[in-house]
Amino acid sequence: MLNATAISNSKINPKNINNKNDNSIGENAEQHLRVFPAYWKIRKQIKDDIMKSDFKIEELEERIRNLMCIDNHNDKNLSLIKQFIMYQNQNNSQKYLNTPNFHISEYESKKKKNSKNKTINEQKSNPQSIRSIETVYPEIIDSLNIAIKAFNDKLKTRIGLLADTFNKSIIRKRTIEEENTLKKNFWSKLEVMNSTSQYYIYGLPGKLGCPKSMNNIYFYNDIDLYNIITSLKSKFSDKLITRPPLPETYSSFWTSLSFHIKTPTVEEFRIKFKELNPNYVHLEILQELENEKSKNTLNTRYELGNKIIKSSSRLAARQYSKYGLPMFQRVKLYEIMLISEFTDNINVYTYQYCSSLKNNILKFDLLIDDVIQNDVKQIQNDDSYFIFEDILSQVMYYWTRDNWLIPKVYQNKNVNNYGNTEGYFEPYTDNKIGKLYPPNGIIPIWGISSYAIPFCYLYNNPDNVYMLFREFYAKYSSRLHTINNSNGLVYQCHVFEHLFKQLDSVLYFHIQYIIGKSPLEIAFPWIVYSFIGMLDIEQILLLWDRIIGFDSLELIPIAAVCIFLYKKEALLNISNVNEIKNVFADNNSIKIIPLIQYYLFKYVSFKY
């Protein structure tokens, strides 16, 4: 791919092309810029210009400078939220202004002690993390099993419909001729082979969810999940009624969920996420402040990050991640925090592992490939993501073939090709070949490729993108479309509703009853797809920094609540359900971490 920054540097300083230091600086700058959508637009424009017959290379530097000046008009008026947090940071003591004190050696010395006490501590702090859903939610387990069984039956029917839609069998072994053709130019030939498939473009579902009029090109989507969750009933509810039951219209305006799950209170969340308190300076704020003190603090943070990278301390990296990661350090720190395979050389391991997945792609043609490639095509209409279509396509081919995911996602190391996947949407076993289908054991939700998009900003190589994506998916993203998991989607929906009603019950009531739309229904695609397509990519990565750092998906429903509170004035001024779409149409101004800091700690005294 064309590196516009490198070309520009070579034109300005032709004598320093071979200077390693300059190259290193250029690479760091380029890595930092990759997070901005404008960078990719400029990069594509430069590439298009160079391909023109009348283009002159001596005009390249001026062209880059002109493109970088377009729309470079930053509003100097800070939002109230940003003013609030900056005010708190500037008026607090040096103890809170400086980077929070923690030492790598402190975490290294605690490794053995932490690993020994990990199970006990997790059980005390979060009992749901190690208990089955039958133990945690016994009142809904019967309803849940019935719903999942019925939906699994529906999935088998949809597999047949998909086979008809794409006019191919569920799984087919490629001929020797096809394998030889693919070997010559693997990815290009694979794209040609699948170019005859029908593609339907609906756009990314992360903002408004899937349209209800979609064709039969998916196994299931967020609408199916929402219908399952809102249909669950408590088996104890009938025994508790001692009088004629209240009309559904009376109870429905206060909740979309007909059963109760205990979730943390606002006060408990403030303790759990105490590092998000505005008294602690985070990366986003340090980058906004322009005084000498903040610059020194920022440099100190960068130095600390480099030390953590050298030490490869996972615990220290997680603590550092709670305050936001610089773009140029994010890749290395993500690898330290997420990569679970122990190897001396991650690049060699990545190459060898992805080569084995390619061999499987060579041998078998799967129906699921057409479904997921159709899913990948949804980024074509997105200005920020369309450039990653080729990388995303290759990543998702790997994902369907990788049976490493089976024990990781199902959280059972004894799971094999015929292992226990009860309680999830069950994979299909092909009796003819005696193999699990799909090979990774996961029936994909529509929009599955969205989860991999942010990682495309971190690497140019699809192999590297995949290895990081699969780790994040197995540990976090998979729970966002999993029903039977004590920390899965059902729990996250309850966190959203309970926290919303605690922070602003009047706004909740207005949306649910006056406007006539469930807040959960509005926020559901945001939660399921982790805001991809809803927020700017930089904000998504900054949120993911904290999800990994705190090792908690609860930040996603918390962020969803904060977006509603941020839009409160606009929401209170409407009473028609059709106007909701306009309220959430423009989210470019949202800075998600300052938003969480403001609303989660809004009524806390900041004087210590």
Coordinates of C-alpha atoms in Angstrom, one line a residue:
M1 CA 0.0 0.0 0.0
L2 CA 1.2 3.5 -0.7
N3 CA 2.7 5.3 2.2
A4 CA 2.0 9.0 1.7
T5 CA 4.0 10.1 4.7
A6 CA 7.1 8.2 3.5
I7 CA 6.8 9.7 0.0
S8 CA 6.5 13.2 1.4
N9 CA 9.6 12.7 3.7
S10 CA 11.6 11.4 0.8
K11 CA 10.9 14.5 -1.3
I12 CA 11.7 16.9 1.5
N13 CA 14.8 15.2 2.8
P14 CA 16.3 13.2 -0.1
K15 CA 19.7 12.9 1.7
N16 CA 18.1 11.2 4.7
I17 CA 16.2 8.4 3.0
N18 CA 18.5 5.8 4.5
N19 CA 18.6 7.3 7.9
K20 CA 17.2 4.8 10.4
N21 CA 16.2 7.4 12.9
D22 CA 14.2 9.4 10.3
N23 CA 12.5 6.2 9.2
S24 CA 11.6 5.3 12.8
I25 CA 10.1 8.8 13.3
G26 CA 8.1 8.5 10.1
E27 CA 6.8 5.1 11.0
N28 CA 5.7 6.3 14.4
A29 CA 4.0 9.4 12.9
E30 CA 2.3 7.2 10.3
Q31 CA 1.0 4.7 12.9
H32 CA -0.4 7.6 14.9
L33 CA -2.2 9.0 11.9
R34 CA -3.8 5.7 10.9
V35 CA -6.6 6.2 13.6
F36 CA -8.0 9.2 11.8
P37 CA -10.5 8.6 8.9
A38 CA -9.1 11.8 7.2
Y39 CA -5.8 10.1 6.8
W40 CA -7.3 7.2 4.8
K41 CA -9.2 9.6 2.6
I42 CA -6.0 11.6 1.9
R43 CA -4.1 8.4 1.3
K44 CA -6.6 7.1 -1.2
Q45 CA -6.8 10.5 -3.0
I46 CA -3.0 10.6 -3.4
K47 CA -3.0 7.1 -4.7
D48 CA -5.7 8.0 -7.3
D49 CA -3.8 11.2 -8.3
I50 CA -0.5 9.2 -8.9
M51 CA -2.4 6.8 -11.2
K52 CA -3.4 9.7 -13.5
S53 CA -1.4 10.0 -16.7
D54 CA -0.8 13.8 -16.3
F55 CA 0.4 13.6 -12.7
K56 CA 3.8 15.2 -12.0
I57 CA 5.8 13.7 -9.1
E58 CA 7.3 17.2 -8.2
E59 CA 3.7 18.3 -7.3
L60 CA 3.3 15.5 -4.8
E61 CA 4.5 17.4 -1.7
E62 CA 2.3 20.4 -2.4
R63 CA -0.7 18.2 -3.1
I64 CA -0.3 16.4 0.3
R65 CA 0.0 19.8 2.1
N66 CA -3.2 21.1 0.4
L67 CA -5.2 17.9 1.2
M68 CA -4.1 18.1 4.9
C69 CA -5.4 21.7 5.1
I70 CA -8.9 20.9 4.0
D71 CA -11.5 21.1 6.7
N72 CA -8.8 21.9 9.2
H73 CA -10.9 24.3 11.2
N74 CA -11.0 23.2 14.8
D75 CA -13.7 24.7 17.1
K76 CA -11.9 26.4 20.0
N77 CA -15.0 26.4 22.1
L78 CA -14.8 23.3 24.3
S79 CA -17.9 21.4 25.2
L80 CA -19.3 21.7 28.7
I81 CA -18.2 18.1 29.5
K82 CA -14.7 18.8 28.4
Q83 CA -14.6 22.1 30.3
F84 CA -15.8 20.3 33.4
I85 CA -13.1 17.6 33.3
M86 CA -10.3 20.0 32.4
Y87 CA -11.4 22.3 35.2
Q88 CA -11.3 19.4 37.7
N89 CA -7.8 18.4 36.5
Q90 CA -6.4 21.9 36.6
N91 CA -7.7 22.6 40.1
N92 CA -6.7 19.4 41.8
S93 CA -3.5 18.6 43.6
Q94 CA -0.3 17.4 41.9
K95 CA -1.2 14.0 43.3
Y96 CA -4.0 13.7 40.8
L97 CA -2.5 15.7 37.9
N98 CA 0.5 13.5 37.4
T99 CA 0.4 10.1 35.9
P100 CA -1.0 7.7 38.5
N101 CA 1.9 6.0 40.3
F102 CA 2.4 2.4 39.6
H103 CA 5.6 0.4 39.1
I104 CA 6.3 -2.5 36.8
S105 CA 8.2 -4.3 39.5
E106 CA 5.2 -4.0 41.8
Y107 CA 3.1 -5.9 39.3
E108 CA 5.8 -8.4 38.5
S109 CA 6.2 -9.3 42.2
K110 CA 2.5 -9.8 42.6
K111 CA 2.1 -12.2 39.6
K112 CA 2.5 -15.4 41.6
K113 CA 0.3 -14.1 44.5
N114 CA -2.4 -12.9 42.1
S115 CA -2.4 -16.1 40.0
K116 CA -2.7 -18.2 43.2
N117 CA -5.6 -16.1 44.6
K118 CA -7.2 -15.3 41.2
T119 CA -10.1 -17.8 41.5
I120 CA -10.9 -16.7 45.1
N121 CA -10.8 -13.0 44.3
E122 CA -12.9 -13.3 41.1
Q123 CA -15.5 -15.3 43.0
K124 CA -15.7 -12.5 45.7
S125 CA -15.7 -9.6 43.3
N126 CA -17.7 -11.0 40.5
P127 CA -19.4 -14.3 41.3
Q128 CA -21.0 -14.4 37.8
S129 CA -17.6 -14.7 36.1
I130 CA -17.2 -18.4 37.2
R131 CA -20.7 -19.6 37.7
S132 CA -23.0 -21.1 35.1
I133 CA -26.1 -19.3 34.0
E134 CA -28.2 -22.0 35.5
T135 CA -26.8 -21.0 38.9
V136 CA -26.9 -17.2 38.4
Y137 CA -30.3 -16.9 36.7
P138 CA -32.3 -20.0 37.8
E139 CA -35.6 -18.2 37.4
I140 CA -35.3 -17.8 33.6
I141 CA -33.4 -20.9 32.6
D142 CA -36.5 -22.8 31.5
S143 CA -37.6 -20.0 29.3
L144 CA -34.1 -19.5 28.0
N145 CA -33.7 -23.1 27.0
I146 CA -37.0 -23.2 25.3
A147 CA -36.2 -20.0 23.3
I148 CA -32.7 -21.2 22.3
K149 CA -34.1 -24.6 21.2
A150 CA -36.8 -23.0 19.1
F151 CA -34.2 -20.6 17.5
N152 CA -31.8 -23.4 16.8
D153 CA -34.5 -25.1 14.8
K154 CA -35.1 -21.9 13.0
L155 CA -31.4 -21.6 12.2
K156 CA -31.4 -25.1 10.5
T157 CA -34.3 -23.9 8.3
R158 CA -32.3 -20.7 7.4
I159 CA -29.3 -22.8 6.4
G160 CA -31.5 -24.4 3.8
L161 CA -32.7 -21.0 2.6
L162 CA -29.2 -19.7 2.4
A163 CA -28.1 -22.7 0.3
D164 CA -30.9 -21.8 -2.1
T165 CA -30.1 -18.1 -2.1
F166 CA -26.4 -18.6 -3.0
N167 CA -27.1 -21.8 -5.0
K168 CA -24.4 -23.9 -3.4
S169 CA -24.0 -26.7 -0.9
I170 CA -23.2 -26.2 2.8
I171 CA -19.7 -27.6 2.3
R172 CA -17.9 -28.8 -0.8
K173 CA -14.4 -30.2 -1.3
R174 CA -12.6 -28.3 -4.0
T175 CA -11.3 -30.2 -7.0
I176 CA -7.5 -30.5 -7.6
E177 CA -7.8 -28.1 -10.5
E178 CA -9.4 -25.5 -8.3
E179 CA -6.7 -26.0 -5.6
N180 CA -4.0 -25.5 -8.2
T181 CA -5.6 -22.4 -9.5
L182 CA -5.9 -20.9 -6.0
K183 CA -2.2 -21.7 -5.2
K184 CA -1.0 -19.5 -8.0
N185 CA -2.5 -16.2 -6.8
F186 CA -4.4 -17.1 -3.7
W187 CA -6.5 -14.1 -2.6
S188 CA -7.1 -12.7 -6.1
K189 CA -8.3 -16.1 -7.4
L190 CA -10.5 -16.6 -4.4
E191 CA -12.2 -13.3 -4.9
V192 CA -12.8 -14.2 -8.6
M193 CA -14.3 -17.6 -7.6
N194 CA -16.8 -15.9 -5.3
S195 CA -17.6 -12.9 -7.5
T196 CA -20.6 -14.7 -8.9
S197 CA -22.4 -14.5 -5.5
Q198 CA -25.2 -12.1 -5.0
Y199 CA -24.5 -9.1 -2.8
Y200 CA -26.9 -6.9 -1.0
I201 CA -25.7 -3.6 0.6
Y202 CA -27.5 -2.4 3.7
G203 CA -24.7 -0.7 5.6
L204 CA -23.1 -1.4 8.9
P205 CA -25.8 -2.4 11.5
G206 CA -24.0 -0.8 14.5
K207 CA -25.9 2.4 14.6
L208 CA -29.5 1.7 13.7
G209 CA -29.5 -2.1 13.7
C210 CA -30.5 -4.4 10.8
P211 CA -33.5 -3.4 8.6
K212 CA -36.5 -5.6 9.1
S213 CA -36.9 -6.1 5.4
M214 CA -33.5 -7.9 4.9
N215 CA -33.3 -10.7 2.4
N216 CA -32.4 -14.2 3.4
I217 CA -28.6 -13.6 3.5
Y218 CA -27.9 -14.1 7.2
F219 CA -28.2 -16.7 9.9
Y220 CA -29.5 -14.4 12.6
N221 CA -29.2 -10.7 13.4
D222 CA -29.7 -8.2 16.3
I223 CA -33.4 -8.2 15.8
D224 CA -33.6 -11.9 16.5
L225 CA -31.5 -11.5 19.6
Y226 CA -33.6 -8.6 20.9
N227 CA -36.8 -10.7 20.4
I228 CA -35.4 -13.6 22.3
I229 CA -34.2 -11.5 25.2
T230 CA -37.5 -9.6 25.6
S231 CA -39.5 -12.8 25.4
L232 CA -37.8 -14.4 28.4
K233 CA -40.0 -14.9 31.4
S234 CA -39.3 -15.7 35.0
K235 CA -40.7 -19.1 36.1
F236 CA -41.4 -17.6 39.5
S237 CA -43.5 -14.6 38.3
D238 CA -46.8 -16.4 38.4
K239 CA -46.3 -17.6 42.0
L240 CA -45.7 -14.0 43.1
I241 CA -49.0 -12.6 41.8
T242 CA -51.6 -12.6 44.5
R243 CA -54.0 -10.4 42.7
P244 CA -55.1 -10.0 39.0
P245 CA -52.0 -9.2 37.0
L246 CA -51.3 -5.6 35.9
P247 CA -51.9 -4.8 32.2
E248 CA -48.8 -5.2 30.0
T249 CA -49.1 -1.5 29.0
Y250 CA -48.6 -0.5 32.7
S251 CA -45.4 -2.5 33.2
S252 CA -43.9 -2.2 29.7
F253 CA -43.2 1.6 29.9
W254 CA -40.8 1.0 32.7
T255 CA -38.8 -1.9 31.3
S256 CA -38.3 -4.1 28.2
L257 CA -37.2 -7.0 30.3
S258 CA -39.8 -9.1 32.2
F259 CA -37.3 -10.5 34.8
H260 CA -34.8 -9.1 37.2
I261 CA -31.0 -9.6 37.4
K262 CA -28.9 -8.0 40.0
T263 CA -26.4 -5.5 38.6
P264 CA -24.0 -3.1 40.3
T265 CA -25.3 0.2 41.5
V266 CA -23.9 3.6 40.3
E267 CA -21.9 3.7 43.6
E268 CA -20.4 0.3 43.0
F269 CA -19.5 1.2 39.4
R270 CA -17.7 4.2 40.7
I271 CA -15.6 2.0 42.9
K272 CA -15.0 -0.6 40.2
F273 CA -14.0 2.0 37.6
K274 CA -12.3 4.4 40.1
E275 CA -9.5 5.2 37.7
L276 CA -12.1 6.8 35.4
N277 CA -12.7 9.5 38.1
P278 CA -11.9 12.9 36.5
N279 CA -9.4 13.5 39.3
Y280 CA -7.1 11.1 37.3
V281 CA -5.8 12.6 34.1
H282 CA -6.4 10.5 31.0
L283 CA -4.7 10.5 27.7
E284 CA -7.6 12.4 26.0
I285 CA -7.3 15.3 28.4
L286 CA -3.5 15.5 28.4
Q287 CA -3.6 15.8 24.6
E288 CA -6.0 18.7 24.8
L289 CA -4.2 20.7 27.5
E290 CA -1.4 22.9 26.0
N291 CA 0.5 24.0 29.1
E292 CA 4.1 22.9 29.9
K293 CA 3.0 20.8 32.8
S294 CA 0.7 18.6 30.8
K295 CA 3.3 18.1 28.1
N296 CA 5.8 16.9 30.7
T297 CA 3.2 14.6 32.1
L298 CA 2.4 13.2 28.7
N299 CA 6.0 12.5 28.0
T300 CA 6.3 10.7 31.3
R301 CA 3.4 8.5 30.3
Y302 CA 5.0 7.7 27.0
E303 CA 8.2 6.7 28.7
L304 CA 6.3 4.5 31.2
G305 CA 4.5 2.8 28.2
N306 CA 7.9 2.0 26.6
K307 CA 9.1 0.5 29.8
I308 CA 6.0 -1.7 30.0
I309 CA 6.5 -2.8 26.5
K310 CA 10.1 -3.8 27.2
S311 CA 9.0 -5.7 30.4
S312 CA 6.1 -7.5 28.6
S313 CA 4.2 -7.3 31.9
R314 CA 0.5 -8.0 31.2
L315 CA -0.7 -6.7 34.6
A316 CA 1.2 -3.4 34.2
A317 CA -0.1 -3.1 30.6
R318 CA -3.7 -3.5 31.8
Q319 CA -3.2 -0.8 34.5
Y320 CA -1.6 1.6 31.9
S321 CA -4.5 0.9 29.5
K322 CA -7.1 2.2 32.0
Y323 CA -5.9 5.7 31.2
G324 CA -5.9 5.4 27.4
L325 CA -3.2 4.2 25.1
P326 CA -1.2 6.3 22.6
M327 CA -1.7 5.1 19.0
F328 CA 2.0 4.4 18.5
Q329 CA 2.1 2.1 21.6
R330 CA -1.3 0.4 21.2
V331 CA -0.3 -2.4 18.9
K332 CA 2.5 -3.7 21.2
L333 CA 0.4 -3.3 24.3
Y334 CA -2.6 -5.0 22.8
E335 CA -0.3 -7.9 21.9
I336 CA 1.0 -8.1 25.5
M337 CA -2.6 -8.0 27.0
L338 CA -4.4 -10.2 24.5
I339 CA -2.2 -12.7 22.8
S340 CA -2.7 -15.9 24.8
E341 CA -0.3 -18.2 22.9
F342 CA 3.2 -18.3 24.4
T343 CA 5.8 -18.0 21.8
D344 CA 9.3 -16.5 21.4
N345 CA 8.5 -15.0 18.0
I346 CA 4.9 -13.9 17.5
N347 CA 5.6 -13.1 13.8
V348 CA 6.8 -16.6 13.0
Y349 CA 3.9 -18.1 14.9
T350 CA 1.4 -15.9 13.1
Y351 CA 2.8 -16.8 9.7
Q352 CA 2.8 -20.5 10.3
Y353 CA -0.7 -20.5 11.9
C354 CA -2.3 -18.5 9.1
S355 CA -0.6 -20.7 6.5
S356 CA -2.4 -23.7 8.0
L357 CA -5.7 -21.8 7.8
K358 CA -5.0 -21.1 4.1
N359 CA -4.6 -24.8 3.5
N360 CA -8.1 -25.4 4.8
I361 CA -9.5 -22.6 2.6
L362 CA -7.7 -24.3 -0.4
K363 CA -9.4 -27.6 0.3
F364 CA -13.0 -26.6 1.2
D365 CA -15.6 -24.2 -0.3
L366 CA -18.1 -23.3 2.4
L367 CA -21.6 -21.7 2.2
I368 CA -20.7 -19.6 5.2
D369 CA -18.0 -17.9 3.1
D370 CA -20.6 -16.3 0.9
V371 CA -22.7 -15.2 3.9
I372 CA -19.7 -13.6 5.6
Q373 CA -18.3 -12.0 2.4
N374 CA -21.7 -10.5 1.9
D375 CA -21.3 -9.2 5.5
V376 CA -17.9 -7.7 4.7
K377 CA -19.4 -5.8 1.7
Q378 CA -21.4 -3.7 4.0
I379 CA -18.4 -1.4 4.6
Q380 CA -18.5 -0.2 1.0
N381 CA -20.7 2.7 1.7
D382 CA -18.8 3.8 4.8
D383 CA -16.3 6.6 4.2
S384 CA -14.1 5.6 7.1
Y385 CA -13.9 1.8 6.5
F386 CA -14.3 1.1 2.8
I387 CA -10.6 1.1 2.2
F388 CA -10.2 -2.0 4.4
E389 CA -12.5 -4.3 2.4
D390 CA -9.7 -6.5 1.1
I391 CA -8.0 -7.0 4.5
L392 CA -11.3 -7.6 6.2
S393 CA -12.3 -10.2 3.6
Q394 CA -9.1 -12.2 4.2
V395 CA -9.5 -11.9 8.0
M396 CA -13.0 -13.4 7.9
Y397 CA -11.9 -16.3 5.7
Y398 CA -9.4 -17.2 8.5
W399 CA -12.1 -16.8 11.2
T400 CA -14.5 -19.3 9.7
R401 CA -11.7 -22.0 9.5
D402 CA -10.2 -21.5 13.0
N403 CA -11.2 -24.2 15.4
W404 CA -8.9 -22.6 18.1
L405 CA -12.0 -20.5 18.9
I406 CA -14.2 -23.5 20.0
P407 CA -12.8 -24.0 23.5
K408 CA -12.1 -20.3 23.9
V409 CA -15.5 -19.0 23.1
Y410 CA -17.4 -21.8 24.9
Q411 CA -15.0 -21.5 27.9
N412 CA -14.6 -25.2 28.1
K413 CA -11.2 -26.7 27.4
N414 CA -12.7 -30.2 26.9
V415 CA -14.7 -29.0 23.9
N416 CA -13.6 -30.6 20.7
N417 CA -15.2 -31.1 17.3
Y418 CA -18.1 -32.9 18.9
G419 CA -17.9 -31.1 22.3
N420 CA -20.5 -29.6 24.4
T421 CA -21.9 -26.3 23.0
E422 CA -25.2 -26.5 24.8
G423 CA -26.8 -23.1 25.4
Y424 CA -25.3 -21.4 22.4
F425 CA -26.7 -21.3 18.9
E426 CA -25.5 -24.7 18.0
P427 CA -23.1 -25.4 15.1
Y428 CA -24.3 -27.9 12.5
T429 CA -22.6 -31.3 12.2
D430 CA -22.4 -32.6 8.6
N431 CA -23.1 -36.3 8.8
K432 CA -21.6 -37.0 5.4
I433 CA -18.1 -35.8 6.3
G434 CA -18.4 -36.1 10.0
K435 CA -17.1 -32.5 10.7
L436 CA -18.4 -29.5 12.6
Y437 CA -19.9 -26.8 10.5
P438 CA -18.7 -24.0 10.6
P439 CA -15.2 -25.3 11.4
N440 CA -14.8 -22.6 14.1
G441 CA -18.0 -23.9 15.8
I442 CA -19.7 -20.5 15.7
I443 CA -22.9 -19.5 13.8
P444 CA -22.1 -15.9 12.8
I445 CA -24.4 -13.0 13.6
W446 CA -25.0 -10.6 10.8
G447 CA -22.4 -7.9 11.2
I448 CA -19.8 -10.3 12.6
S449 CA -17.1 -8.7 10.4
S450 CA -17.7 -5.3 12.2
Y451 CA -15.8 -6.6 15.2
A452 CA -12.6 -6.9 13.2
I453 CA -12.7 -3.4 11.6
P454 CA -10.9 -1.4 14.3
F455 CA -7.9 -3.8 14.2
C456 CA -7.5 -3.0 10.5
Y457 CA -6.3 0.4 11.6
L458 CA -3.5 -1.2 13.6
Y459 CA -1.8 -3.4 10.9
N460 CA -1.4 -3.5 7.2
N461 CA -1.0 -7.3 7.2
P462 CA -4.3 -9.3 7.4
D463 CA -2.4 -12.1 9.3
N464 CA -1.5 -9.8 12.1
V465 CA -5.0 -8.3 12.1
Y466 CA -6.6 -11.7 12.4
M467 CA -4.4 -12.9 15.3
L468 CA -5.3 -9.9 17.4
F469 CA -8.9 -9.9 16.4
R470 CA -9.5 -13.5 17.3
E471 CA -8.1 -13.0 20.8
F472 CA -10.4 -9.9 21.4
Y473 CA -13.4 -11.7 19.9
A474 CA -12.9 -14.8 22.0
K475 CA -12.5 -12.9 25.2
Y476 CA -15.0 -10.0 24.7
S477 CA -16.9 -9.6 21.4
S478 CA -18.3 -13.1 21.4
R479 CA -20.2 -12.4 24.6
L480 CA -22.0 -9.5 22.9
H481 CA -24.1 -11.9 20.8
T482 CA -24.2 -14.8 23.3
I483 CA -27.4 -15.4 25.2
N484 CA -26.5 -18.2 27.6
N485 CA -23.6 -16.6 29.4
S486 CA -23.7 -15.1 32.8
N487 CA -21.7 -12.0 31.6
G488 CA -23.2 -12.1 28.1
L489 CA -25.8 -10.0 26.3
V490 CA -28.7 -10.6 28.8
Y491 CA -26.6 -9.2 31.7
Q492 CA -25.3 -6.2 29.6
C493 CA -28.9 -5.3 28.8
H494 CA -29.8 -5.3 32.5
V495 CA -26.8 -3.1 33.3
F496 CA -28.0 -0.6 30.6
E497 CA -31.6 -0.4 31.9
H498 CA -30.7 -0.4 35.6
L499 CA -28.0 2.3 35.3
F500 CA -30.2 4.5 33.0
K501 CA -33.0 4.5 35.5
Q502 CA -30.6 5.2 38.4
L503 CA -29.0 8.2 36.6
D504 CA -32.1 9.8 34.9
S505 CA -35.4 8.0 35.5
V506 CA -37.3 11.0 34.0
L507 CA -35.5 10.8 30.7
Y508 CA -36.0 7.0 30.6
F509 CA -39.8 7.4 31.3
H510 CA -40.0 10.1 28.6
I511 CA -38.4 7.8 25.9
Q512 CA -40.3 4.7 26.9
Y513 CA -43.7 6.1 27.5
I514 CA -44.0 9.6 25.8
I515 CA -42.0 8.8 22.7
G516 CA -43.1 5.2 22.7
K517 CA -39.8 3.5 22.0
S518 CA -37.8 1.3 24.4
P519 CA -34.4 2.8 25.2
L520 CA -33.0 -0.7 25.2
E521 CA -34.3 -1.2 21.6
I522 CA -32.6 1.9 20.5
A523 CA -29.3 1.1 22.2
F524 CA -29.4 -2.6 21.4
P525 CA -27.3 -2.5 18.2
W526 CA -24.8 -0.1 19.8
I527 CA -24.2 -2.7 22.6
V528 CA -24.2 -5.8 20.3
Y529 CA -21.8 -4.2 17.8
S530 CA -19.7 -2.3 20.3
F531 CA -20.5 1.1 18.7
I532 CA -18.8 0.2 15.4
G533 CA -20.5 2.3 12.8
M534 CA -22.0 4.5 15.6
L535 CA -18.8 6.3 16.9
D536 CA -15.6 7.5 15.4
I537 CA -13.0 4.8 15.2
E538 CA -10.6 6.7 17.5
Q539 CA -13.3 6.8 20.2
I540 CA -14.0 3.0 19.8
L541 CA -10.3 2.2 20.3
L542 CA -10.1 4.5 23.3
L543 CA -13.1 2.7 24.8
W544 CA -11.6 -0.7 24.0
D545 CA -8.4 0.4 25.8
R546 CA -10.5 0.6 29.0
I547 CA -12.5 -2.6 28.3
I548 CA -9.2 -4.5 28.1
G549 CA -7.6 -2.6 31.0
F550 CA -10.6 -3.1 33.4
D551 CA -11.3 -6.5 31.8
S552 CA -15.0 -5.6 31.7
L553 CA -17.7 -5.3 29.0
E554 CA -19.9 -3.3 31.4
L555 CA -18.3 -0.1 30.0
I556 CA -20.3 -0.7 26.8
P557 CA -23.8 -0.4 28.3
I558 CA -22.5 2.4 30.6
A559 CA -21.3 4.3 27.5
A560 CA -24.7 3.7 25.8
V561 CA -26.5 5.3 28.8
C562 CA -24.1 8.3 28.8
I563 CA -24.9 8.9 25.1
F564 CA -28.6 9.1 26.0
L565 CA -27.9 11.6 28.8
Y566 CA -25.7 13.6 26.4
K567 CA -28.6 13.9 24.0
K568 CA -31.1 14.6 26.8
E569 CA -32.2 18.0 25.7
A570 CA -32.9 16.9 22.1
L571 CA -34.8 13.8 23.3
L572 CA -37.0 15.8 25.7
N573 CA -38.1 18.0 22.9
I574 CA -39.5 15.2 20.8
S575 CA -42.6 13.1 21.2
N576 CA -42.6 11.2 17.9
V577 CA -40.8 7.9 17.5
N578 CA -39.8 8.8 13.9
E579 CA -37.7 11.8 15.2
I580 CA -35.4 9.6 17.2
K581 CA -33.3 8.8 14.2
N582 CA -32.4 12.4 13.7
V583 CA -31.3 12.8 17.3
F584 CA -28.7 10.2 17.0
A585 CA -27.7 11.0 13.4
D586 CA -24.6 13.0 14.1
N587 CA -22.2 11.5 16.7
N588 CA -19.0 13.1 15.5
S589 CA -18.7 15.4 18.5
I590 CA -18.9 12.6 21.0
K591 CA -15.8 11.9 23.1
I592 CA -16.8 8.7 24.8
I593 CA -14.4 8.6 27.8
P594 CA -15.0 12.2 28.9
L595 CA -18.7 11.5 28.5
I596 CA -18.5 8.4 30.8
Q597 CA -16.3 10.4 33.3
Y598 CA -18.8 13.2 33.4
Y599 CA -22.0 11.3 33.9
L600 CA -20.8 8.4 36.0
F601 CA -19.1 10.7 38.5
K602 CA -21.3 13.7 38.0
Y603 CA -22.6 14.0 41.5
V604 CA -19.4 13.0 43.3
S605 CA -17.4 15.5 45.4
F606 CA -14.0 16.0 43.8
K607 CA -12.3 17.5 46.9
Y608 CA -10.2 14.9 48.7

